[in-house]
Short mmCIF file of C-alpha atoms and ligand atoms in Angstrom, two decimals:
data_model
loop_
_atom_site.label_atom_id
_atom_site.label_comp_id
_atom_site.label_asym_id
_atom_site.label_seq_id
_atom_site.Cartn_x
_atom_site.Cartn_y
_atom_site.Cartn_z
CA MET A 4 -22.05 -20.71 8.02
CA PRO A 5 -19.28 -22.18 5.93
CA ARG A 6 -16.17 -22.71 7.60
CA ALA A 7 -12.12 -22.58 5.82
CA VAL A 8 -10.64 -25.65 5.73
CA ILE A 9 -7.10 -26.20 5.26
CA GLN A 10 -7.63 -29.09 1.96
CA GLY A 11 -3.16 -29.33 1.65
CA ILE A 12 0.14 -27.19 1.80
CA GLY A 13 3.07 -26.61 0.31
CA HIS A 14 5.73 -24.64 0.15
CA ALA A 15 9.29 -23.82 -1.15
CA VAL A 16 12.52 -22.67 -0.47
CA PRO A 17 15.68 -21.98 -2.58
CA GLU A 18 18.24 -24.42 -3.26
CA GLY A 19 21.42 -21.75 -2.35
CA ARG A 20 22.05 -21.38 1.65
CA LEU A 21 23.63 -19.21 4.24
CA THR A 22 24.80 -20.52 7.38
CA ASN A 23 26.58 -18.39 10.24
CA ALA A 24 30.17 -19.46 9.07
CA ASP A 25 30.07 -17.77 5.92
CA LEU A 26 28.79 -14.36 7.32
CA GLU A 27 31.60 -14.61 10.08
CA ARG A 28 33.48 -13.68 5.88
CA MET A 29 31.42 -11.13 5.42
CA VAL A 30 30.90 -8.48 8.22
CA ASP A 31 32.56 -8.27 11.81
CA THR A 32 30.22 -10.93 13.92
CA ASN A 33 30.24 -14.05 14.26
CA ASP A 34 28.21 -18.11 15.17
CA GLU A 35 27.99 -17.87 19.10
CA TRP A 36 26.41 -14.24 18.90
CA ILE A 37 24.12 -15.45 16.31
CA ARG A 38 22.84 -18.02 18.25
CA GLN A 39 22.74 -16.87 21.26
CA ARG A 40 20.64 -13.48 20.51
CA THR A 41 19.16 -14.98 17.73
CA GLY A 42 18.37 -19.78 17.67
CA ILE A 43 19.65 -18.45 13.43
CA VAL A 44 22.50 -21.58 12.28
CA GLU A 45 21.90 -21.14 8.72
CA ARG A 46 18.67 -19.08 5.67
CA ARG A 47 17.61 -20.13 1.84
CA ILE A 48 19.04 -17.32 -0.19
CA SER A 49 17.87 -16.93 -3.79
CA GLY A 50 19.47 -16.49 -6.22
CA PRO A 51 19.77 -13.67 -9.82
CA GLY A 52 17.06 -13.85 -11.27
CA GLU A 53 15.07 -16.10 -8.02
CA THR A 54 12.10 -14.66 -7.48
CA THR A 55 9.04 -14.41 -5.41
CA SER A 56 6.36 -15.08 -7.29
CA MET A 57 8.69 -17.97 -8.43
CA LEU A 58 9.13 -19.76 -4.64
CA ALA A 59 5.36 -18.38 -4.91
CA THR A 60 4.47 -20.52 -7.77
CA ALA A 61 6.67 -23.88 -6.56
CA ALA A 62 4.56 -23.44 -2.75
CA ALA A 63 0.96 -23.04 -4.59
CA LYS A 64 2.14 -26.13 -6.91
CA GLU A 65 2.52 -28.35 -3.50
CA ALA A 66 -0.26 -26.97 -2.12
CA LEU A 67 -3.06 -28.13 -4.55
CA GLN A 68 -1.36 -31.33 -5.82
CA ASN A 69 -1.87 -32.12 -1.96
CA SER A 70 -5.17 -31.20 -1.06
CA GLY A 71 -7.00 -32.10 -5.11
CA VAL A 72 -8.07 -29.62 -5.98
CA ALA A 73 -7.41 -28.30 -9.12
CA ALA A 74 -6.18 -24.57 -10.23
CA SER A 75 -9.25 -24.09 -13.32
CA GLU A 76 -10.92 -24.68 -9.32
CA LEU A 77 -9.45 -21.69 -7.73
CA GLU A 78 -11.91 -18.43 -7.52
CA LEU A 79 -9.04 -16.43 -5.48
CA VAL A 80 -5.66 -15.96 -4.80
CA ILE A 81 -4.03 -14.01 -2.34
CA CYS A 82 -0.28 -13.49 -2.34
CA GLY A 83 1.36 -12.03 1.63
CA THR A 84 3.94 -10.82 0.22
CA VAL A 85 6.33 -7.35 0.73
CA THR A 86 8.53 -8.93 -1.92
CA GLY A 87 6.86 -8.74 -5.83
CA ASP A 88 9.17 -9.40 -8.28
CA MET A 89 8.15 -5.83 -9.37
CA SER A 90 6.01 -3.32 -7.93
CA PHE A 91 3.47 -3.95 -10.02
CA PRO A 92 2.10 -6.46 -11.29
CA SER A 93 1.33 -7.97 -7.15
CA VAL A 94 2.89 -12.03 -7.35
CA SER A 95 -0.46 -13.45 -6.99
CA CYS A 96 -1.54 -12.24 -11.01
CA LEU A 97 2.51 -14.06 -12.04
CA VAL A 98 1.06 -17.20 -9.84
CA GLN A 99 -2.34 -17.58 -10.54
CA ASP A 100 -1.03 -16.91 -14.67
CA ALA A 101 2.12 -19.61 -13.83
CA ILE A 102 -0.47 -22.58 -12.32
CA GLY A 103 -3.59 -21.78 -14.51
CA ALA A 104 -5.89 -20.41 -12.50
CA SER A 105 -8.31 -18.96 -14.87
CA HIS A 106 -11.29 -18.53 -13.10
CA ALA A 107 -9.42 -16.79 -10.35
CA GLY A 108 -9.35 -13.12 -8.76
CA ALA A 109 -5.78 -12.25 -8.03
CA TYR A 110 -4.30 -10.10 -4.74
CA ASP A 111 -1.34 -9.36 -2.58
CA VAL A 112 -1.81 -8.40 0.86
CA GLY A 113 1.10 -6.11 2.27
CA ALA A 114 2.34 -6.57 5.71
CA ALA A 115 5.73 -7.48 5.98
CA CYS A 116 5.51 -10.69 8.46
CA ALA A 117 2.28 -11.13 10.05
CA GLY A 118 1.39 -11.55 5.84
CA PHE A 119 0.14 -15.09 5.35
CA ILE A 120 -2.13 -14.22 8.61
CA TYR A 121 -3.41 -11.13 7.13
CA SER A 122 -4.00 -13.21 4.13
CA LEU A 123 -5.54 -16.30 6.11
CA ALA A 124 -8.16 -13.64 8.19
CA SER A 125 -8.97 -12.47 3.78
CA ALA A 126 -9.36 -16.28 2.78
CA THR A 127 -11.47 -17.07 5.45
CA ALA A 128 -14.26 -14.38 5.06
CA MET A 129 -14.46 -14.64 1.60
CA ILE A 130 -15.58 -17.88 2.19
CA GLU A 131 -17.73 -17.68 6.06
CA SER A 132 -19.34 -15.34 4.18
CA GLY A 133 -20.24 -17.49 1.58
CA THR A 134 -18.57 -15.27 -1.25
CA MET A 135 -16.69 -17.32 -1.96
CA ARG A 136 -15.23 -21.35 -1.80
CA LYS A 137 -12.00 -22.63 -2.38
CA VAL A 138 -8.86 -20.31 -1.38
CA LEU A 139 -5.60 -20.31 -2.85
CA VAL A 140 -3.12 -18.41 0.43
CA ILE A 141 0.97 -18.01 -0.12
CA GLY A 142 2.94 -16.12 2.14
CA ALA A 143 6.48 -15.62 1.02
CA ASP A 144 9.49 -13.17 0.50
CA THR A 145 13.36 -12.93 -0.67
CA LEU A 146 13.66 -10.48 2.15
CA THR A 147 17.19 -10.67 1.30
CA LYS A 148 17.22 -9.55 -2.42
CA VAL A 149 16.77 -5.89 0.10
CA VAL A 150 19.09 -6.45 2.75
CA ASP A 151 22.04 -4.78 3.52
CA PHE A 152 24.85 -7.50 3.47
CA THR A 153 26.83 -5.25 5.49
CA ASP A 154 25.27 -3.72 7.82
CA ARG A 155 25.89 -7.11 10.47
CA SER A 156 22.70 -5.70 12.97
CA THR A 157 20.66 -7.08 10.00
CA CYS A 158 22.35 -9.14 7.72
CA VAL A 159 22.23 -12.04 10.00
CA LEU A 160 18.95 -12.69 10.37
CA PHE A 161 16.71 -13.31 6.82
CA GLY A 162 16.15 -15.68 5.08
CA ASP A 163 14.29 -16.84 1.54
CA GLY A 164 11.11 -18.71 1.70
CA GLY A 165 7.00 -18.86 1.03
CA GLY A 166 4.08 -21.59 2.01
CA ALA A 167 1.09 -21.75 0.38
CA VAL A 168 -2.67 -23.55 1.63
CA VAL A 169 -5.24 -24.40 0.05
CA LEU A 170 -8.41 -23.58 1.51
CA ALA A 171 -12.28 -25.34 0.60
CA ALA A 172 -15.75 -24.23 2.21
CA GLU A 173 -16.94 -27.47 4.38
CA GLU A 174 -20.16 -27.20 5.86
CA ASN A 175 -21.54 -29.74 9.05
CA THR A 176 -17.45 -29.52 10.61
CA ASP A 177 -15.45 -28.19 13.55
CA ARG A 178 -12.43 -27.52 11.30
CA GLY A 179 -11.31 -24.98 9.99
CA VAL A 180 -10.37 -21.62 11.08
CA ILE A 181 -11.43 -20.42 14.06
CA LYS A 182 -10.68 -17.13 15.49
CA THR A 183 -8.42 -14.40 13.67
CA VAL A 184 -6.89 -11.94 15.16
CA LEU A 185 -6.12 -8.29 13.43
CA LEU A 186 -4.02 -5.48 14.92
CA SER A 187 -1.72 -2.49 13.97
CA ASP A 188 0.24 0.31 14.55
CA GLY A 189 1.28 2.30 12.23
CA SER A 190 3.33 5.30 14.34
CA GLY A 191 5.91 2.53 14.37
CA ALA A 192 6.36 2.64 10.92
CA LYS A 193 9.40 4.89 11.68
CA HIS A 194 11.34 0.96 13.21
CA ILE A 195 11.81 -1.65 10.32
CA PHE A 196 11.35 0.05 7.12
CA VAL A 197 12.86 0.13 3.03
CA GLU A 198 13.17 3.57 2.71
CA ALA A 199 13.96 5.12 -1.29
CA GLY A 200 11.10 2.87 -4.74
CA GLY A 201 8.41 3.51 -3.14
CA THR A 202 6.60 7.06 -4.24
CA ARG A 203 8.62 9.33 -1.34
CA HIS A 204 11.67 8.22 -3.11
CA PRO A 205 11.46 7.24 -6.34
CA MET A 206 13.97 5.16 -7.75
CA HIS A 207 14.46 7.03 -10.21
CA ASP A 208 14.65 10.48 -9.16
CA PRO A 209 17.84 12.10 -8.73
CA ALA A 210 16.77 13.46 -5.03
CA SER A 211 16.24 9.60 -4.20
CA GLN A 212 19.76 9.34 -3.94
CA GLY A 213 21.24 8.60 -0.11
CA TYR A 214 18.52 7.16 1.05
CA ARG A 215 18.93 3.30 1.25
CA SER A 216 16.97 0.79 -0.48
CA THR A 217 17.69 -2.09 2.12
CA ILE A 218 15.78 -2.48 4.81
CA PHE A 219 16.67 -0.50 8.18
CA MET A 220 15.59 -1.93 11.70
CA ALA A 221 15.63 -0.46 15.12
CA GLY A 222 16.53 -3.97 16.46
CA ALA A 223 15.74 -2.96 19.76
CA GLU A 224 12.51 -1.14 19.73
CA VAL A 225 11.16 -4.33 17.73
CA TYR A 226 12.27 -6.92 19.89
CA ARG A 227 10.74 -4.97 22.42
CA PHE A 228 7.26 -4.37 20.22
CA ALA A 229 7.97 -8.31 18.82
CA VAL A 230 8.40 -9.61 22.72
CA LYS A 231 4.41 -8.50 24.39
CA ALA A 232 2.03 -8.21 21.22
CA MET A 233 3.45 -11.45 20.14
CA GLY A 234 1.81 -12.75 23.99
CA ASP A 235 -1.34 -10.06 23.53
CA ALA A 236 -2.42 -11.70 20.12
CA CYS A 237 -2.50 -15.25 21.51
CA CYS A 238 -4.72 -14.19 24.37
CA ARG A 239 -6.75 -12.50 22.65
CA VAL A 240 -7.52 -15.10 19.45
CA LEU A 241 -7.69 -17.32 22.58
CA ASP A 242 -10.42 -15.53 24.20
CA LEU A 243 -12.11 -14.29 21.15
CA ALA A 244 -12.17 -18.69 20.60
CA GLY A 245 -13.38 -18.71 24.61
CA MET A 246 -10.31 -21.46 24.81
CA ASP A 247 -7.57 -21.28 26.92
CA ALA A 248 -3.47 -22.04 26.26
CA SER A 249 -3.91 -25.39 27.73
CA GLN A 250 -6.36 -26.80 24.98
CA VAL A 251 -3.47 -24.95 21.69
CA ASP A 252 -1.54 -28.80 20.24
CA LEU A 253 0.66 -27.00 18.35
CA PHE A 254 2.36 -23.48 18.47
CA VAL A 255 3.74 -21.61 15.18
CA PRO A 256 5.07 -18.31 15.87
CA HIS A 257 6.79 -16.57 13.58
CA GLN A 258 10.40 -17.39 13.56
CA ALA A 259 12.32 -13.99 13.73
CA ASN A 260 13.90 -15.30 17.02
CA LEU A 261 14.47 -17.49 19.13
CA ARG A 262 13.70 -16.01 22.22
CA ILE A 263 11.39 -14.00 21.57
CA ILE A 264 9.00 -17.52 20.36
CA THR A 265 10.58 -18.75 24.21
CA SER A 266 9.34 -15.74 25.39
CA ALA A 267 5.73 -16.03 24.12
CA ALA A 268 6.53 -19.05 25.02
CA GLN A 269 6.87 -19.02 28.59
CA ARG A 270 3.74 -16.38 28.82
CA LEU A 271 0.36 -18.39 27.59
CA ASN A 272 2.73 -21.66 29.77
CA LEU A 273 3.42 -23.83 26.31
CA PRO A 274 6.07 -26.81 27.08
CA ASP A 275 8.99 -27.17 24.45
CA GLU A 276 6.96 -29.74 22.93
CA LYS A 277 3.69 -27.78 21.96
CA VAL A 278 5.99 -24.88 19.91
CA PHE A 279 7.08 -25.61 16.65
CA LEU A 280 10.93 -23.91 15.51
CA ASN A 281 13.07 -24.08 12.70
CA VAL A 282 14.68 -20.47 12.85
CA GLN A 283 18.10 -22.67 13.34
CA ASN A 284 17.07 -23.25 9.50
CA TYR A 285 15.66 -20.38 7.80
CA GLY A 286 16.12 -16.88 9.38
CA ASN A 287 13.79 -15.55 9.09
CA THR A 288 12.21 -15.49 6.40
CA SER A 289 9.41 -13.13 6.61
CA GLY A 290 5.16 -13.80 5.39
CA GLY A 291 6.28 -16.98 4.38
CA SER A 292 7.69 -18.13 7.83
CA ILE A 293 4.45 -19.19 9.43
CA PRO A 294 3.11 -21.97 6.52
CA LEU A 295 6.77 -22.65 6.24
CA GLY A 296 6.56 -23.60 10.04
CA LEU A 297 3.30 -25.22 9.46
CA TYR A 298 4.06 -27.35 6.02
CA GLU A 299 7.11 -28.69 8.79
CA ALA A 300 4.68 -29.04 11.15
CA VAL A 301 3.14 -31.43 9.30
CA GLN A 302 6.26 -33.53 6.95
CA SER A 303 7.53 -34.53 10.93
CA GLY A 304 3.64 -35.50 12.89
CA ARG A 305 3.23 -33.11 14.70
CA LEU A 306 0.51 -31.04 13.25
CA LYS A 307 -2.76 -34.16 12.33
CA LYS A 308 -6.21 -33.80 11.21
CA GLY A 309 -7.96 -32.19 13.98
CA MET A 310 -5.47 -31.02 16.09
CA VAL A 311 -5.83 -27.19 16.81
CA VAL A 312 -2.85 -25.04 16.00
CA MET A 313 -2.06 -21.31 17.47
CA THR A 314 0.57 -19.23 14.29
CA VAL A 315 1.23 -15.42 15.62
CA GLY A 316 3.05 -13.22 13.25
CA PHE A 317 4.26 -9.24 13.89
CA GLY A 318 5.98 -7.45 11.71
CA ALA A 319 6.90 -4.09 9.92
CA GLY A 320 4.09 -1.50 9.69
CA LEU A 321 3.93 -2.52 12.66
CA VAL A 322 1.66 -5.24 12.03
CA TRP A 323 0.48 -7.68 14.81
CA GLY A 324 -1.93 -10.76 13.97
CA ALA A 325 -3.12 -14.01 15.08
CA ASN A 326 -5.05 -17.54 13.39
CA LEU A 327 -6.87 -19.97 15.22
CA ILE A 328 -7.31 -23.06 13.70
CA ARG A 329 -9.05 -26.71 13.98
CA TRP A 330 -6.33 -28.56 11.52
N1 ACO B 421 27.24 -9.41 15.43
C1 ACO B 421 28.06 -9.43 15.94
N2 ACO B 421 27.49 -8.45 17.40
C2 ACO B 421 26.24 -7.30 16.23
C3 ACO B 421 25.65 -8.18 15.74
C4 ACO B 421 26.15 -9.67 14.65
N3 ACO B 421 25.37 -9.40 13.99
N4 ACO B 421 24.88 -7.34 15.05
C5 ACO B 421 24.58 -6.80 15.81
N5 ACO B 421 25.78 -6.27 17.28
C6 ACO B 421 26.11 -5.84 18.41
C7 ACO B 421 25.71 -4.35 18.23
O1 ACO B 421 26.41 -3.64 17.73
C8 ACO B 421 25.88 -4.16 19.74
O2 ACO B 421 26.94 -3.25 20.40
P1 ACO B 421 27.22 -2.14 21.08
O3 ACO B 421 26.39 -2.83 22.89
O4 ACO B 421 29.10 -2.01 21.19
O5 ACO B 421 26.04 -1.30 20.72
C9 ACO B 421 25.25 -5.67 20.22
O6 ACO B 421 25.99 -6.50 19.80
C10 ACO B 421 23.93 -5.63 20.76
O7 ACO B 421 23.25 -5.11 20.85
P2 ACO B 421 21.81 -5.35 20.88
O8 ACO B 421 20.82 -4.21 19.74
O9 ACO B 421 21.16 -4.86 21.82
O10 ACO B 421 20.80 -7.00 20.83
P3 ACO B 421 19.80 -7.20 21.18
O11 ACO B 421 20.20 -8.86 22.20
O12 ACO B 421 18.82 -6.48 20.55
O13 ACO B 421 19.75 -8.63 19.05
C11 ACO B 421 18.28 -8.46 17.65
C12 ACO B 421 19.27 -7.76 18.13
C13 ACO B 421 18.55 -10.33 16.97
C14 ACO B 421 18.54 -7.35 15.78
C15 ACO B 421 16.42 -8.16 18.21
O14 ACO B 421 17.20 -6.99 19.24
C16 ACO B 421 15.75 -8.71 17.43
O15 ACO B 421 15.51 -9.91 16.86
N6 ACO B 421 15.29 -7.34 17.15
C17 ACO B 421 13.94 -8.32 16.23
C18 ACO B 421 14.36 -8.46 15.09
C19 ACO B 421 12.94 -8.33 14.74
O16 ACO B 421 12.32 -9.43 15.17
N7 ACO B 421 12.70 -8.02 13.19
C20 ACO B 421 11.10 -8.61 12.37
C21 ACO B 421 10.38 -7.90 11.61
S1 ACO B 421 10.85 -8.23 10.68
C22 ACO B 421 10.18 -7.20 8.99
O17 ACO B 421 8.97 -7.16 9.27
C23 ACO B 421 10.73 -7.51 7.72
#
């Protein structure tokens, strides 16, 4: 069976920065509360006209350059996102055109903050089954476009960003995606959602007035779920691979909240030096979070060829999952 091996990685974040000090001027909050409860210090925020597909395209171009793969060689573009430029077409189709991937199919995966994990799983299955040999996988979101900047309980949490990897089929190697776990519980849909703009409350329908087109989140419920889900998904993916946490060289979790990451790392007995963190710089970038983390881990020399990296994420759905990869 061919293995799905990561050939190159790219990233993109907007120039705009939003610090805790900026937020202090916008809502009744303070730097100390935000740092203590979330670990976030600043986030990147897209400006007017800056869209998810722009970040996704920039990340894709860098990933292609770093991988030595030409856009014309790609057979598929998958983008994990819940903040498409439009309801349709997909972000991945806009990227396909922008990079000139003239022989590729394209679709989006709607798994919120687990979007990259789900997308990587889809691409891996395509490659391992022999259906495709070169696939571009992106995770990108601009959640600040759907944040209510008068709601202190959500506006401090989110930022914009994206990352991308090029996967290619390789034979006779132990590198590549080892195992993946994907899980969901739709009964938790009520804990985090954007209710207006879909088919339940269409934007143009006067009856939709009063419904929010910004994020609602029951923070405490999502927090409790996340702490359990992160640990459970990691244990399960390790079990599937017949490995234990001590064999993981680097843990790159979804960067939503420092306390959630710390509790998952403690459950797995992972020392600090194996836990990658950049939540302080970006906040929760949803589908962008994990590939952005992987990118910075590579750039800083913490993630090298042959190392075992474990990713884990959770988000609106509710969905959660984990990938185990030999880099
Ligand atoms: N500044 C100051 N005070 C605040 C703020 C703020 N920004 N936000 C809330 N508070 C207040 C609350 O009003 C509350 O006050 P009260 O006790 O007087 O009512 C108090 O702080 C404590 O609120 P809690 O909700 O108990 O705070 P908690 O410790 O749970 O932290 C947080 C809140 C950070 C939101 C946490 O619940 C969390 O991280 N939840 C998970 C969020 C998440 O990871 N979402 C990911 C999914 S996103 C996706 O899929 C797109």
